[in-house]
């Protein structure tokens, strides 16, 4: 699994933790490149990214002139992916890069094209009852709308095959990127493989940005994507035959066969 992973790091005013997480990411042998996107920060975020880009050829830094949201930064990063697989790594310290091997194993073995890290099973700290309940409500809505069963829609650790990232035609700008990814993956017919990860929640005082309004928007996004025609989601270049073939190949890679 060495050097097969692109790590996409969207960041907005994360100078307090960015250097720490970059050091941890770059220590991982799985990491082939880091695509860091400064989403219009007004603090020292860009300076930190630039310094790492100058010091390590695996790091490429990009800057958005204005703050457009996590989703816009992730969509910018997707256009730069060079490795076979890619994961979103938040710039805070909530998600632990030591979980990369767990996320990558089903992808590398060809058993899945989409792997989500589920918070809570490997150990976690949560800061708010209502935050957890909101995530459960949004996740339940996705399960009902798409007739699936996933445990943690809002997980920040979403690892996908690079070619699938490019074909999702994502549109979300802010935190709507999370339901956007999940709903589009499910509309394409992929099954989401879940693995346990560590999670260290930060509080509002520590910079947590997600609010209850984002939860309401997520519900609306899920309904909208469920009802939008296929070509309206994936564009005129949508290729259903590609996805059917990928899913056929995945079905042949059962770990016990």
Short mmCIF file of C-alpha atoms in Angstrom, two decimals:
data_model
loop_
_atom_site.label_atom_id
_atom_site.label_comp_id
_atom_site.label_asym_id
_atom_site.label_seq_id
_atom_site.Cartn_x
_atom_site.Cartn_y
_atom_site.Cartn_z
CA UNK A 1 0.00 0.00 0.00
CA UNK A 2 3.02 2.31 -0.15
CA UNK A 3 2.57 5.59 -2.04
CA UNK A 4 -0.89 4.79 -3.42
CA UNK A 5 -2.92 7.45 -1.60
CA UNK A 6 -3.72 11.06 -2.45
CA UNK A 7 -4.64 13.00 0.70
CA UNK A 8 -6.89 16.00 0.04
CA UNK A 9 -6.70 18.60 2.81
CA UNK A 10 -9.23 21.47 2.64
CA UNK A 11 -8.45 24.17 5.18
CA UNK A 12 -9.92 27.46 6.32
CA UNK A 13 -8.15 29.31 9.15
CA UNK A 14 -6.53 26.18 10.56
CA UNK A 15 -3.08 27.53 11.45
CA UNK A 16 -3.36 26.11 14.97
CA UNK A 17 -3.49 22.47 13.86
CA UNK A 18 -2.44 22.37 10.20
CA UNK A 19 1.27 21.85 10.77
CA UNK A 20 0.60 19.02 13.22
CA UNK A 21 -1.73 17.14 10.89
CA UNK A 22 0.56 17.62 7.88
CA UNK A 23 3.45 16.10 9.81
CA UNK A 24 1.33 13.09 10.74
CA UNK A 25 0.06 12.65 7.17
CA UNK A 26 3.55 12.82 5.68
CA UNK A 27 4.81 10.18 8.13
CA UNK A 28 2.47 7.62 6.60
CA UNK A 29 4.07 5.32 3.99
CA UNK A 30 0.73 5.02 2.17
CA UNK A 31 0.79 8.69 1.18
CA UNK A 32 1.95 9.37 -2.37
CA UNK A 33 0.86 13.00 -2.43
CA UNK A 34 -0.86 15.70 -0.39
CA UNK A 35 -3.18 18.14 -2.14
CA UNK A 36 -3.67 21.04 0.27
CA UNK A 37 -6.27 23.69 -0.58
CA UNK A 38 -6.44 26.95 1.37
CA UNK A 39 -10.06 28.07 1.17
CA UNK A 40 -9.52 31.80 1.50
CA UNK A 41 -7.94 31.77 4.97
CA UNK A 42 -7.12 35.04 6.72
CA UNK A 43 -4.57 33.60 9.16
CA UNK A 44 -1.28 31.79 8.60
CA UNK A 45 -2.77 28.71 6.88
CA UNK A 46 -1.38 29.55 3.44
CA UNK A 47 2.09 30.25 4.79
CA UNK A 48 2.18 26.81 6.45
CA UNK A 49 0.99 25.06 3.29
CA UNK A 50 3.55 26.89 1.17
CA UNK A 51 6.38 25.98 3.53
CA UNK A 52 5.46 22.29 3.41
CA UNK A 53 5.14 22.40 -0.38
CA UNK A 54 8.65 23.88 -0.60
CA UNK A 55 10.04 21.23 1.74
CA UNK A 56 8.41 18.04 0.45
CA UNK A 57 7.80 17.27 -3.21
CA UNK A 58 4.75 15.19 -2.28
CA UNK A 59 2.90 18.33 -1.14
CA UNK A 60 1.16 20.60 -3.62
CA UNK A 61 -0.64 23.68 -2.28
CA UNK A 62 -3.46 25.60 -3.93
CA UNK A 63 -5.22 28.75 -2.82
CA UNK A 64 -8.77 29.98 -3.34
CA UNK A 65 -9.05 33.78 -3.20
CA UNK A 66 -12.28 33.76 -1.19
CA UNK A 67 -13.82 31.40 1.33
CA UNK A 68 -16.21 29.18 -0.64
CA UNK A 69 -16.55 26.26 1.76
CA UNK A 70 -15.17 22.78 2.35
CA UNK A 71 -16.96 21.32 -0.64
CA UNK A 72 -15.46 23.82 -3.07
CA UNK A 73 -11.97 23.09 -1.70
CA UNK A 74 -12.50 19.33 -2.03
CA UNK A 75 -13.76 19.73 -5.60
CA UNK A 76 -10.62 21.73 -6.42
CA UNK A 77 -8.46 19.00 -4.92
CA UNK A 78 -10.19 16.26 -6.92
CA UNK A 79 -8.99 17.84 -10.17
CA UNK A 80 -5.39 17.35 -8.99
CA UNK A 81 -5.50 13.66 -7.90
CA UNK A 82 -2.60 11.58 -9.27
CA UNK A 83 -2.64 8.45 -7.08
CA UNK A 84 -4.98 5.42 -7.51
CA UNK A 85 -6.96 6.23 -4.33
CA UNK A 86 -7.83 9.43 -2.49
CA UNK A 87 -9.18 10.42 0.91
CA UNK A 88 -10.32 13.68 2.47
CA UNK A 89 -8.30 14.64 5.55
CA UNK A 90 -9.68 17.55 7.57
CA UNK A 91 -7.05 20.03 8.68
CA UNK A 92 -8.02 19.75 12.34
CA UNK A 93 -7.04 16.85 14.61
CA UNK A 94 -10.34 14.95 14.67
CA UNK A 95 -9.21 12.18 12.28
CA UNK A 96 -6.09 10.06 12.72
CA UNK A 97 -3.87 9.25 9.70
CA UNK A 98 -2.87 6.01 11.43
CA UNK A 99 -6.21 4.71 10.10
CA UNK A 100 -5.12 4.97 6.45
CA UNK A 101 -4.22 1.24 6.18
CA UNK A 102 -7.68 0.30 7.48
CA UNK A 103 -9.36 2.58 4.94
CA UNK A 104 -7.14 1.43 2.07
CA UNK A 105 -7.23 -2.33 2.48
CA UNK A 106 -10.66 -2.95 0.84
CA UNK A 107 -9.72 -0.56 -2.00
CA UNK A 108 -6.32 -2.10 -2.68
CA UNK A 109 -7.75 -5.62 -2.58
CA UNK A 110 -10.37 -4.61 -5.14
CA UNK A 111 -13.27 -5.42 -2.79
CA UNK A 112 -14.69 -1.89 -2.73
CA UNK A 113 -14.44 1.42 -4.55
CA UNK A 114 -15.87 3.41 -1.62
CA UNK A 115 -14.78 3.08 2.03
CA UNK A 116 -16.10 5.16 4.93
CA UNK A 117 -14.47 5.38 8.33
CA UNK A 118 -17.11 4.87 11.02
CA UNK A 119 -16.64 6.79 14.24
CA UNK A 120 -17.30 5.09 17.54
CA UNK A 121 -16.22 1.47 17.12
CA UNK A 122 -12.46 1.91 17.34
CA UNK A 123 -12.78 4.53 20.07
CA UNK A 124 -13.97 8.12 20.00
CA UNK A 125 -14.63 11.25 22.00
CA UNK A 126 -17.83 13.18 21.17
CA UNK A 127 -18.54 16.72 22.30
CA UNK A 128 -22.31 17.02 21.80
CA UNK A 129 -25.33 14.76 22.16
CA UNK A 130 -27.24 16.82 19.60
CA UNK A 131 -24.40 16.60 17.10
CA UNK A 132 -24.50 12.81 17.32
CA UNK A 133 -28.30 12.72 17.06
CA UNK A 134 -28.21 15.02 14.04
CA UNK A 135 -25.75 12.74 12.28
CA UNK A 136 -27.97 9.75 13.07
CA UNK A 137 -31.01 11.55 11.61
CA UNK A 138 -29.22 12.44 8.37
CA UNK A 139 -27.77 8.93 8.07
CA UNK A 140 -31.19 7.35 8.65
CA UNK A 141 -32.69 9.59 5.96
CA UNK A 142 -30.05 8.40 3.48
CA UNK A 143 -30.75 4.76 4.35
CA UNK A 144 -34.48 5.25 3.77
CA UNK A 145 -34.14 7.26 0.56
CA UNK A 146 -31.57 4.99 -1.08
CA UNK A 147 -32.50 1.63 0.49
CA UNK A 148 -29.04 1.09 1.91
CA UNK A 149 -27.49 0.68 5.34
CA UNK A 150 -24.64 2.94 6.39
CA UNK A 151 -23.71 4.03 9.89
CA UNK A 152 -22.02 7.42 9.58
CA UNK A 153 -22.87 9.63 6.59
CA UNK A 154 -21.11 12.69 8.00
CA UNK A 155 -17.82 10.90 8.58
CA UNK A 156 -14.94 13.00 7.31
CA UNK A 157 -12.98 9.90 6.28
CA UNK A 158 -14.30 8.97 2.85
CA UNK A 159 -11.77 7.05 0.74
CA UNK A 160 -12.61 6.37 -2.90
CA UNK A 161 -10.97 5.03 -6.00
CA UNK A 162 -9.57 8.09 -7.78
CA UNK A 163 -11.49 7.46 -10.99
CA UNK A 164 -14.77 7.40 -9.06
CA UNK A 165 -13.98 10.71 -7.35
CA UNK A 166 -13.63 12.27 -10.80
CA UNK A 167 -16.92 10.79 -12.07
CA UNK A 168 -19.16 11.96 -9.22
CA UNK A 169 -19.63 15.45 -10.70
CA UNK A 170 -19.86 16.91 -7.18
CA UNK A 171 -21.56 20.28 -6.73
CA UNK A 172 -21.61 20.97 -2.98
CA UNK A 173 -19.69 23.98 -1.69
CA UNK A 174 -19.97 23.98 2.09
CA UNK A 175 -20.53 20.95 4.32
CA UNK A 176 -23.12 19.83 1.78
CA UNK A 177 -20.24 17.97 0.17
CA UNK A 178 -20.81 15.09 2.63
CA UNK A 179 -24.38 14.20 1.58
CA UNK A 180 -23.44 15.08 -2.01
CA UNK A 181 -20.72 12.41 -2.07
CA UNK A 182 -22.86 9.76 -0.39
CA UNK A 183 -26.01 10.34 -2.43
CA UNK A 184 -24.16 10.31 -5.74
CA UNK A 185 -22.24 7.15 -4.86
CA UNK A 186 -25.51 5.43 -3.98
CA UNK A 187 -27.29 6.71 -7.11
CA UNK A 188 -24.52 5.11 -9.16
CA UNK A 189 -25.22 1.78 -7.50
CA UNK A 190 -22.06 1.36 -5.42
CA UNK A 191 -22.12 -0.20 -1.98
CA UNK A 192 -20.27 1.68 0.74
CA UNK A 193 -17.84 -0.42 2.76
CA UNK A 194 -17.46 0.75 6.37
CA UNK A 195 -14.46 0.29 8.67
CA UNK A 196 -13.85 1.43 12.26
CA UNK A 197 -11.67 4.49 12.87
CA UNK A 198 -10.49 6.63 15.74
CA UNK A 199 -12.20 9.99 16.30
CA UNK A 200 -11.28 12.91 18.55
CA UNK A 201 -14.08 15.49 18.39
CA UNK A 202 -13.29 19.14 18.86
CA UNK A 203 -15.66 21.64 20.45
CA UNK A 204 -16.98 24.98 19.19
CA UNK A 205 -14.27 26.73 21.20
CA UNK A 206 -11.67 24.61 19.41
CA UNK A 207 -12.99 25.58 15.99
CA UNK A 208 -15.86 23.18 15.19
CA UNK A 209 -17.75 24.77 12.26
CA UNK A 210 -20.62 22.34 11.52
CA UNK A 211 -24.03 23.52 12.84
CA UNK A 212 -27.63 22.24 12.99
CA UNK A 213 -28.39 24.29 9.86
CA UNK A 214 -25.92 22.13 7.94
CA UNK A 215 -27.91 19.10 9.08
CA UNK A 216 -31.13 20.55 7.66
CA UNK A 217 -29.36 21.38 4.41
CA UNK A 218 -28.03 17.82 4.26
CA UNK A 219 -31.56 16.42 4.45
CA UNK A 220 -32.64 18.70 1.61
CA UNK A 221 -29.60 17.69 -0.47
CA UNK A 222 -30.35 13.99 -0.03
CA UNK A 223 -33.95 14.41 -1.21
CA UNK A 224 -32.91 16.59 -4.15
CA UNK A 225 -30.27 14.14 -5.38
CA UNK A 226 -32.62 11.18 -4.94
CA UNK A 227 -35.19 12.87 -7.20
CA UNK A 228 -32.87 14.38 -9.81
CA UNK A 229 -32.65 12.45 -13.12
CA UNK A 230 -29.41 10.52 -13.69
CA UNK A 231 -28.14 12.76 -16.50
CA UNK A 232 -28.95 15.83 -14.44
CA UNK A 233 -26.59 14.58 -11.74
CA UNK A 234 -23.72 13.23 -13.79
CA UNK A 235 -23.89 15.28 -16.98
CA UNK A 236 -23.99 14.40 -20.62
CA UNK A 237 -20.76 12.43 -20.32
CA UNK A 238 -22.28 10.03 -17.75
CA UNK A 239 -21.19 6.47 -18.48
CA UNK A 240 -23.53 3.91 -16.85
CA UNK A 241 -21.72 1.06 -18.60
CA UNK A 242 -18.47 1.97 -16.82
CA UNK A 243 -20.14 1.77 -13.41
CA UNK A 244 -21.92 -1.49 -14.20
CA UNK A 245 -18.61 -3.04 -15.20
CA UNK A 246 -16.87 -1.74 -12.07
CA UNK A 247 -19.60 -3.20 -9.88
CA UNK A 248 -19.38 -6.53 -11.73
CA UNK A 249 -15.64 -6.61 -11.07
CA UNK A 250 -16.19 -5.79 -7.40
CA UNK A 251 -18.70 -8.63 -7.08
CA UNK A 252 -16.00 -11.08 -8.20
CA UNK A 253 -13.54 -10.04 -5.48
CA UNK A 254 -15.26 -11.49 -2.44
CA UNK A 255 -12.57 -12.05 0.24
CA UNK A 256 -13.60 -15.69 0.71
CA UNK A 257 -13.52 -16.59 -2.99
#
